[in-house]
Amino acid sequence: MLLDGGLSTTLELLGHDISGDLWSAQLLVDAPDAIVEAHRAFFAAGSDVATTASYQATFDGFGAHGIDGETTASLMRRSVALARQAADEVSDRPTWVAASAGPYGAMLADCASRDDLGYVI
């Protein structure tokens, strides 16, 4: 089983700015097609699993940007639907979608979820 690559890195390479505190989750709002494009590329390269663009998607995080809870829940579901859409468009083999859920510290967007060397803990 082959997992996808770095979604955020791929989105950056496609020209998207993910430097805000929502990281790639901001694109669930601003550019969902870009997320599909990135997932599509991973599946076309042979990935069996797509990891959703929801690592930084939290109620508190979206709330800080004026997005209500109902919309936040919808955006989280959208992250799964976008990955599934890409799989269905590209692959004629069994594929899976894995939800990406960051640790609580990631929601703070202050690198609290990283150790002194920059690794996610």
CSV table of N, CA and C in Angstrom, one decimal:
chain,number,residue,atom,x,y,z
A,1,MET,N,0.8,-1.2,0.0
A,1,MET,CA,0.0,0.0,0.0
A,1,MET,C,0.9,1.2,0.0
A,2,LEU,N,0.6,2.2,-0.9
A,2,LEU,CA,1.4,3.4,-1.1
A,2,LEU,C,0.6,4.6,-0.6
A,3,LEU,N,1.2,5.3,0.4
A,3,LEU,CA,0.5,6.5,0.8
A,3,LEU,C,0.9,7.7,0.0
A,4,ASP,N,0.1,8.8,0.0
A,4,ASP,CA,0.4,10.0,-0.7
A,4,ASP,C,1.6,10.7,-0.1
A,5,GLY,N,2.1,11.8,-0.8
A,5,GLY,CA,3.2,12.5,-0.3
A,5,GLY,C,2.8,13.7,0.5
A,6,GLY,N,3.6,14.7,0.6
A,6,GLY,CA,3.3,15.9,1.4
A,6,GLY,C,2.3,16.8,0.7
A,7,LEU,N,1.1,16.8,1.2
A,7,LEU,CA,0.0,17.6,0.6
A,7,LEU,C,0.3,19.1,0.6
A,8,SER,N,0.8,19.6,1.8
A,8,SER,CA,1.0,21.0,1.9
A,8,SER,C,2.2,21.4,0.9
A,9,THR,N,3.2,20.6,0.9
A,9,THR,CA,4.3,20.9,0.0
A,9,THR,C,3.9,20.9,-1.5
A,10,THR,N,3.1,20.0,-1.8
A,10,THR,CA,2.5,19.9,-3.2
A,10,THR,C,1.7,21.1,-3.5
A,11,LEU,N,0.8,21.5,-2.6
A,11,LEU,CA,0.0,22.7,-2.8
A,11,LEU,C,0.9,24.0,-2.9
A,12,GLU,N,2.0,24.1,-2.2
A,12,GLU,CA,2.9,25.2,-2.3
A,12,GLU,C,3.5,25.1,-3.7
A,13,LEU,N,4.0,24.0,-4.1
A,13,LEU,CA,4.6,23.8,-5.5
A,13,LEU,C,3.6,24.2,-6.6
A,14,LEU,N,2.3,24.1,-6.3
A,14,LEU,CA,1.3,24.5,-7.3
A,14,LEU,C,1.0,26.0,-7.2
A,15,GLY,N,1.7,26.7,-6.3
A,15,GLY,CA,1.6,28.1,-6.3
A,15,GLY,C,0.7,28.7,-5.2
A,16,HIS,N,0.2,27.9,-4.3
A,16,HIS,CA,-0.7,28.3,-3.3
A,16,HIS,C,0.0,28.7,-2.0
A,17,ASP,N,-0.4,29.8,-1.4
A,17,ASP,CA,0.2,30.3,-0.2
A,17,ASP,C,-0.5,29.6,1.0
A,18,ILE,N,0.2,28.8,1.7
A,18,ILE,CA,-0.4,28.1,2.9
A,18,ILE,C,0.3,28.6,4.2
A,19,SER,N,0.8,29.8,4.2
A,19,SER,CA,1.6,30.3,5.3
A,19,SER,C,0.8,30.8,6.4
A,20,GLY,N,-0.5,30.9,6.3
A,20,GLY,CA,-1.4,31.4,7.3
A,20,GLY,C,-1.6,30.3,8.4
A,21,ASP,N,-2.3,30.7,9.5
A,21,ASP,CA,-2.4,29.7,10.6
A,21,ASP,C,-3.3,28.5,10.3
A,22,LEU,N,-4.1,28.6,9.2
A,22,LEU,CA,-4.9,27.4,8.8
A,22,LEU,C,-4.1,26.5,7.9
A,23,TRP,N,-3.0,26.9,7.4
A,23,TRP,CA,-2.1,26.1,6.5
A,23,TRP,C,-3.0,25.6,5.3
A,24,SER,N,-2.9,24.4,4.9
A,24,SER,CA,-3.6,23.9,3.7
A,24,SER,C,-5.1,23.9,3.9
A,25,ALA,N,-5.6,23.9,5.2
A,25,ALA,CA,-7.0,23.9,5.4
A,25,ALA,C,-7.7,25.1,4.9
A,26,GLN,N,-6.9,26.2,4.8
A,26,GLN,CA,-7.5,27.5,4.2
A,26,GLN,C,-8.0,27.2,2.8
A,27,LEU,N,-7.3,26.3,2.1
A,27,LEU,CA,-7.7,26.0,0.7
A,27,LEU,C,-9.0,25.3,0.6
A,28,LEU,N,-9.5,24.7,1.7
A,28,LEU,CA,-10.8,24.1,1.7
A,28,LEU,C,-11.9,25.2,1.5
A,29,VAL,N,-11.5,26.4,1.9
A,29,VAL,CA,-12.4,27.5,1.7
A,29,VAL,C,-12.1,28.2,0.4
A,30,ASP,N,-10.8,28.5,0.1
A,30,ASP,CA,-10.4,29.4,-1.0
A,30,ASP,C,-10.2,28.7,-2.3
A,31,ALA,N,-9.7,27.5,-2.3
A,31,ALA,CA,-9.4,26.8,-3.5
A,31,ALA,C,-9.5,25.3,-3.4
A,32,PRO,N,-10.7,24.8,-3.2
A,32,PRO,CA,-10.9,23.3,-3.1
A,32,PRO,C,-10.4,22.6,-4.4
A,33,ASP,N,-10.5,23.2,-5.5
A,33,ASP,CA,-10.0,22.5,-6.7
A,33,ASP,C,-8.5,22.2,-6.7
A,34,ALA,N,-7.8,23.1,-6.0
A,34,ALA,CA,-6.3,22.9,-5.9
A,34,ALA,C,-6.1,21.6,-5.0
A,35,ILE,N,-6.9,21.4,-4.0
A,35,ILE,CA,-6.7,20.2,-3.2
A,35,ILE,C,-7.0,18.9,-4.1
A,36,VAL,N,-8.1,19.0,-4.9
A,36,VAL,CA,-8.4,17.9,-5.8
A,36,VAL,C,-7.2,17.6,-6.7
A,37,GLU,N,-6.7,18.7,-7.3
A,37,GLU,CA,-5.5,18.6,-8.2
A,37,GLU,C,-4.3,17.9,-7.5
A,38,ALA,N,-4.0,18.3,-6.3
A,38,ALA,CA,-2.9,17.6,-5.6
A,38,ALA,C,-3.2,16.2,-5.3
A,39,HIS,N,-4.4,15.8,-4.8
A,39,HIS,CA,-4.7,14.4,-4.6
A,39,HIS,C,-4.7,13.6,-5.9
A,40,ARG,N,-5.2,14.3,-7.0
A,40,ARG,CA,-5.2,13.6,-8.3
A,40,ARG,C,-3.8,13.2,-8.7
A,41,ALA,N,-2.9,14.1,-8.5
A,41,ALA,CA,-1.5,13.9,-8.9
A,41,ALA,C,-0.9,12.7,-8.1
A,42,PHE,N,-1.2,12.6,-6.8
A,42,PHE,CA,-0.7,11.5,-6.0
A,42,PHE,C,-1.3,10.2,-6.4
A,43,PHE,N,-2.6,10.1,-6.7
A,43,PHE,CA,-3.2,8.9,-7.2
A,43,PHE,C,-2.7,8.5,-8.6
A,44,ALA,N,-2.5,9.5,-9.4
A,44,ALA,CA,-1.9,9.2,-10.8
A,44,ALA,C,-0.5,8.7,-10.7
A,45,ALA,N,0.2,9.1,-9.6
A,45,ALA,CA,1.6,8.6,-9.4
A,45,ALA,C,1.6,7.2,-8.7
A,46,GLY,N,0.5,6.7,-8.4
A,46,GLY,CA,0.4,5.3,-7.8
A,46,GLY,C,0.0,5.2,-6.4
A,47,SER,N,-0.3,6.3,-5.7
A,47,SER,CA,-0.8,6.3,-4.3
A,47,SER,C,-2.1,5.5,-4.2
A,48,ASP,N,-2.2,4.7,-3.1
A,48,ASP,CA,-3.4,4.0,-2.8
A,48,ASP,C,-4.3,4.8,-1.8
A,49,VAL,N,-3.6,5.7,-1.1
A,49,VAL,CA,-4.3,6.4,0.0
A,49,VAL,C,-4.0,7.9,-0.1
A,50,ALA,N,-5.1,8.7,0.0
A,50,ALA,CA,-5.0,10.1,0.1
A,50,ALA,C,-5.3,10.6,1.5
A,51,THR,N,-4.4,11.4,2.0
A,51,THR,CA,-4.6,12.0,3.3
A,51,THR,C,-5.3,13.4,3.2
A,52,THR,N,-6.4,13.6,3.9
A,52,THR,CA,-7.2,14.8,3.7
A,52,THR,C,-6.5,16.1,4.1
A,53,ALA,N,-7.0,17.2,3.6
A,53,ALA,CA,-6.4,18.5,3.9
A,53,ALA,C,-7.0,19.1,5.2
A,54,SER,N,-7.1,18.2,6.2
A,54,SER,CA,-7.7,18.6,7.5
A,54,SER,C,-6.8,18.6,8.7
A,55,TYR,N,-5.5,18.5,8.5
A,55,TYR,CA,-4.6,18.5,9.6
A,55,TYR,C,-4.8,19.7,10.5
A,56,GLN,N,-5.0,20.9,9.9
A,56,GLN,CA,-5.1,22.1,10.7
A,56,GLN,C,-6.5,22.6,10.8
A,57,ALA,N,-7.5,21.7,10.4
A,57,ALA,CA,-8.9,22.1,10.4
A,57,ALA,C,-9.5,21.8,11.8
A,58,THR,N,-9.7,22.9,12.5
A,58,THR,CA,-10.3,22.8,13.8
A,58,THR,C,-11.4,23.8,14.0
A,59,PHE,N,-12.3,23.5,14.9
A,59,PHE,CA,-13.4,24.5,15.2
A,59,PHE,C,-12.8,25.8,15.7
A,60,ASP,N,-11.8,25.7,16.6
A,60,ASP,CA,-11.2,26.9,17.1
A,60,ASP,C,-10.4,27.7,16.0
A,61,GLY,N,-9.7,26.9,15.2
A,61,GLY,CA,-8.9,27.6,14.2
A,61,GLY,C,-9.8,28.3,13.1
A,62,PHE,N,-10.8,27.6,12.6
A,62,PHE,CA,-11.7,28.3,11.7
A,62,PHE,C,-12.5,29.4,12.4
A,63,GLY,N,-12.9,29.1,13.6
A,63,GLY,CA,-13.6,30.1,14.4
A,63,GLY,C,-12.9,31.4,14.5
A,64,ALA,N,-11.5,31.4,14.6
A,64,ALA,CA,-10.7,32.6,14.7
A,64,ALA,C,-10.8,33.4,13.4
A,65,HIS,N,-11.2,32.7,12.3
A,65,HIS,CA,-11.4,33.4,11.0
A,65,HIS,C,-12.8,33.7,10.7
A,66,GLY,N,-13.7,33.6,11.8
A,66,GLY,CA,-15.1,34.0,11.6
A,66,GLY,C,-15.9,32.9,11.0
A,67,ILE,N,-15.4,31.7,10.9
A,67,ILE,CA,-16.2,30.6,10.3
A,67,ILE,C,-16.9,29.8,11.4
A,68,ASP,N,-18.2,29.7,11.3
A,68,ASP,CA,-19.0,29.1,12.4
A,68,ASP,C,-18.9,27.6,12.4
A,69,GLY,N,-19.4,27.0,13.5
A,69,GLY,CA,-19.2,25.6,13.7
A,69,GLY,C,-19.8,24.7,12.6
A,70,GLU,N,-21.0,25.1,12.1
A,70,GLU,CA,-21.7,24.3,11.1
A,70,GLU,C,-20.8,24.3,9.8
A,71,THR,N,-20.3,25.5,9.5
A,71,THR,CA,-19.5,25.6,8.3
A,71,THR,C,-18.2,24.8,8.4
A,72,THR,N,-17.6,24.9,9.6
A,72,THR,CA,-16.4,24.2,9.9
A,72,THR,C,-16.6,22.7,9.7
A,73,ALA,N,-17.7,22.2,10.3
A,73,ALA,CA,-18.0,20.7,10.1
A,73,ALA,C,-18.1,20.4,8.6
A,74,SER,N,-18.8,21.3,7.9
A,74,SER,CA,-18.9,21.1,6.5
A,74,SER,C,-17.6,21.0,5.7
A,75,LEU,N,-16.7,21.9,6.1
A,75,LEU,CA,-15.4,22.0,5.5
A,75,LEU,C,-14.6,20.7,5.8
A,76,MET,N,-14.7,20.2,7.0
A,76,MET,CA,-14.0,18.9,7.4
A,76,MET,C,-14.6,17.8,6.5
A,77,ARG,N,-15.9,17.7,6.3
A,77,ARG,CA,-16.5,16.7,5.4
A,77,ARG,C,-16.0,17.0,4.0
A,78,ARG,N,-15.9,18.2,3.6
A,78,ARG,CA,-15.4,18.6,2.3
A,78,ARG,C,-14.0,18.0,2.0
A,79,SER,N,-13.1,18.0,3.1
A,79,SER,CA,-11.8,17.5,2.9
A,79,SER,C,-11.8,16.0,2.5
A,80,VAL,N,-12.7,15.3,3.0
A,80,VAL,CA,-12.9,13.8,2.7
A,80,VAL,C,-13.5,13.7,1.2
A,81,ALA,N,-14.5,14.5,1.0
A,81,ALA,CA,-15.1,14.4,-0.4
A,81,ALA,C,-14.1,14.8,-1.5
A,82,LEU,N,-13.3,15.8,-1.2
A,82,LEU,CA,-12.3,16.2,-2.3
A,82,LEU,C,-11.3,15.1,-2.6
A,83,ALA,N,-10.8,14.4,-1.5
A,83,ALA,CA,-9.9,13.3,-1.7
A,83,ALA,C,-10.6,12.2,-2.4
A,84,ARG,N,-11.8,11.9,-2.1
A,84,ARG,CA,-12.6,10.8,-2.7
A,84,ARG,C,-12.9,11.2,-4.2
A,85,GLN,N,-13.2,12.4,-4.5
A,85,GLN,CA,-13.4,12.9,-5.8
A,85,GLN,C,-12.2,12.6,-6.7
A,86,ALA,N,-11.0,13.0,-6.2
A,86,ALA,CA,-9.8,12.8,-6.9
A,86,ALA,C,-9.5,11.3,-7.2
A,87,ALA,N,-9.8,10.5,-6.2
A,87,ALA,CA,-9.6,9.0,-6.4
A,87,ALA,C,-10.5,8.5,-7.4
A,88,ASP,N,-11.7,8.9,-7.4
A,88,ASP,CA,-12.7,8.4,-8.4
A,88,ASP,C,-12.4,8.9,-9.8
A,89,GLU,N,-11.8,10.0,-9.9
A,89,GLU,CA,-11.5,10.6,-11.3
A,89,GLU,C,-10.3,9.9,-11.9
A,90,VAL,N,-9.3,9.5,-11.1
A,90,VAL,CA,-8.1,9.0,-11.6
A,90,VAL,C,-7.9,7.5,-11.5
A,91,SER,N,-8.4,6.9,-10.5
A,91,SER,CA,-8.0,5.5,-10.3
A,91,SER,C,-9.1,4.5,-10.7
A,92,ASP,N,-8.6,3.4,-11.3
A,92,ASP,CA,-9.5,2.3,-11.6
A,92,ASP,C,-9.2,1.1,-10.7
A,93,ARG,N,-8.5,1.4,-9.6
A,93,ARG,CA,-8.2,0.4,-8.6
A,93,ARG,C,-8.7,0.8,-7.2
A,94,PRO,N,-8.7,-0.1,-6.3
A,94,PRO,CA,-9.2,0.3,-4.9
A,94,PRO,C,-8.3,1.4,-4.3
A,95,THR,N,-8.9,2.4,-3.8
A,95,THR,CA,-8.2,3.5,-3.1
A,95,THR,C,-8.9,3.8,-1.8
A,96,TRP,N,-8.1,4.5,-0.9
A,96,TRP,CA,-8.7,4.8,0.4
A,96,TRP,C,-8.4,6.3,0.7
A,97,VAL,N,-9.2,6.8,1.6
A,97,VAL,CA,-9.0,8.2,2.1
A,97,VAL,C,-8.8,8.1,3.6
A,98,ALA,N,-7.7,8.7,4.0
A,98,ALA,CA,-7.4,8.8,5.5
A,98,ALA,C,-7.6,10.2,6.0
A,99,ALA,N,-8.3,10.3,7.0
A,99,ALA,CA,-8.5,11.7,7.6
A,99,ALA,C,-7.2,12.1,8.3
A,100,SER,N,-6.8,13.3,8.1
A,100,SER,CA,-5.6,13.9,8.8
A,100,SER,C,-6.1,14.7,10.0
A,101,ALA,N,-5.7,14.3,11.2
A,101,ALA,CA,-6.1,15.1,12.4
A,101,ALA,C,-4.9,15.5,13.1
A,102,GLY,N,-4.6,16.7,13.1
A,102,GLY,CA,-3.4,17.2,13.8
A,102,GLY,C,-3.6,17.2,15.4
A,103,PRO,N,-2.5,17.2,16.1
A,103,PRO,CA,-2.6,17.3,17.6
A,103,PRO,C,-3.2,18.7,18.0
A,104,TYR,N,-3.6,18.7,19.2
A,104,TYR,CA,-4.2,20.0,19.7
A,104,TYR,C,-3.2,21.1,19.5
A,105,GLY,N,-2.0,20.9,19.8
A,105,GLY,CA,-1.0,22.0,19.6
A,105,GLY,C,-0.9,22.5,18.2
A,106,ALA,N,-1.2,21.8,17.2
A,106,ALA,CA,-1.2,22.3,15.8
A,106,ALA,C,-2.2,23.4,15.6
A,107,MET,N,-3.3,23.3,16.3
A,107,MET,CA,-4.4,24.3,16.2
A,107,MET,C,-3.9,25.6,16.6
A,108,LEU,N,-2.9,25.6,17.6
A,108,LEU,CA,-2.4,26.9,18.1
A,108,LEU,C,-1.6,27.7,17.0
A,109,ALA,N,-1.1,26.9,16.0
A,109,ALA,CA,-0.4,27.5,14.9
A,109,ALA,C,0.8,28.2,15.3
A,110,ASP,N,1.4,27.8,16.5
A,110,ASP,CA,2.6,28.5,17.0
A,110,ASP,C,3.8,27.5,17.1
A,111,CYS,N,3.6,26.4,16.4
A,111,CYS,CA,4.6,25.3,16.4
A,111,CYS,C,4.7,24.6,17.8
A,112,ALA,N,3.7,24.7,18.6
A,112,ALA,CA,3.7,24.1,19.9
A,112,ALA,C,3.7,22.5,19.8
A,113,SER,N,3.3,22.0,18.6
A,113,SER,CA,3.3,20.6,18.4
A,113,SER,C,4.6,20.1,17.9
A,114,ARG,N,5.6,20.9,17.9
A,114,ARG,CA,6.9,20.5,17.4
A,114,ARG,C,8.0,20.5,18.5
A,115,ASP,N,8.9,19.6,18.4
A,115,ASP,CA,10.0,19.7,19.4
A,115,ASP,C,11.1,20.7,19.0
A,116,ASP,N,12.2,20.7,19.7
A,116,ASP,CA,13.2,21.7,19.4
A,116,ASP,C,13.8,21.6,18.0
A,117,LEU,N,13.7,20.4,17.5
A,117,LEU,CA,14.3,20.1,16.1
A,117,LEU,C,13.3,20.4,15.0
A,118,GLY,N,12.1,20.7,15.4
A,118,GLY,CA,11.1,20.9,14.3
A,118,GLY,C,10.2,19.8,14.0
A,119,TYR,N,10.4,18.6,14.7
A,119,TYR,CA,9.6,17.4,14.3
A,119,TYR,C,8.3,17.5,15.1
A,120,VAL,N,7.2,17.0,14.4
A,120,VAL,CA,5.9,17.0,15.0
A,120,VAL,C,5.9,15.9,16.1
A,121,ILE,N,5.4,16.3,17.3
A,121,ILE,CA,5.4,15.3,18.4
A,121,ILE,C,4.0,15.0,18.8
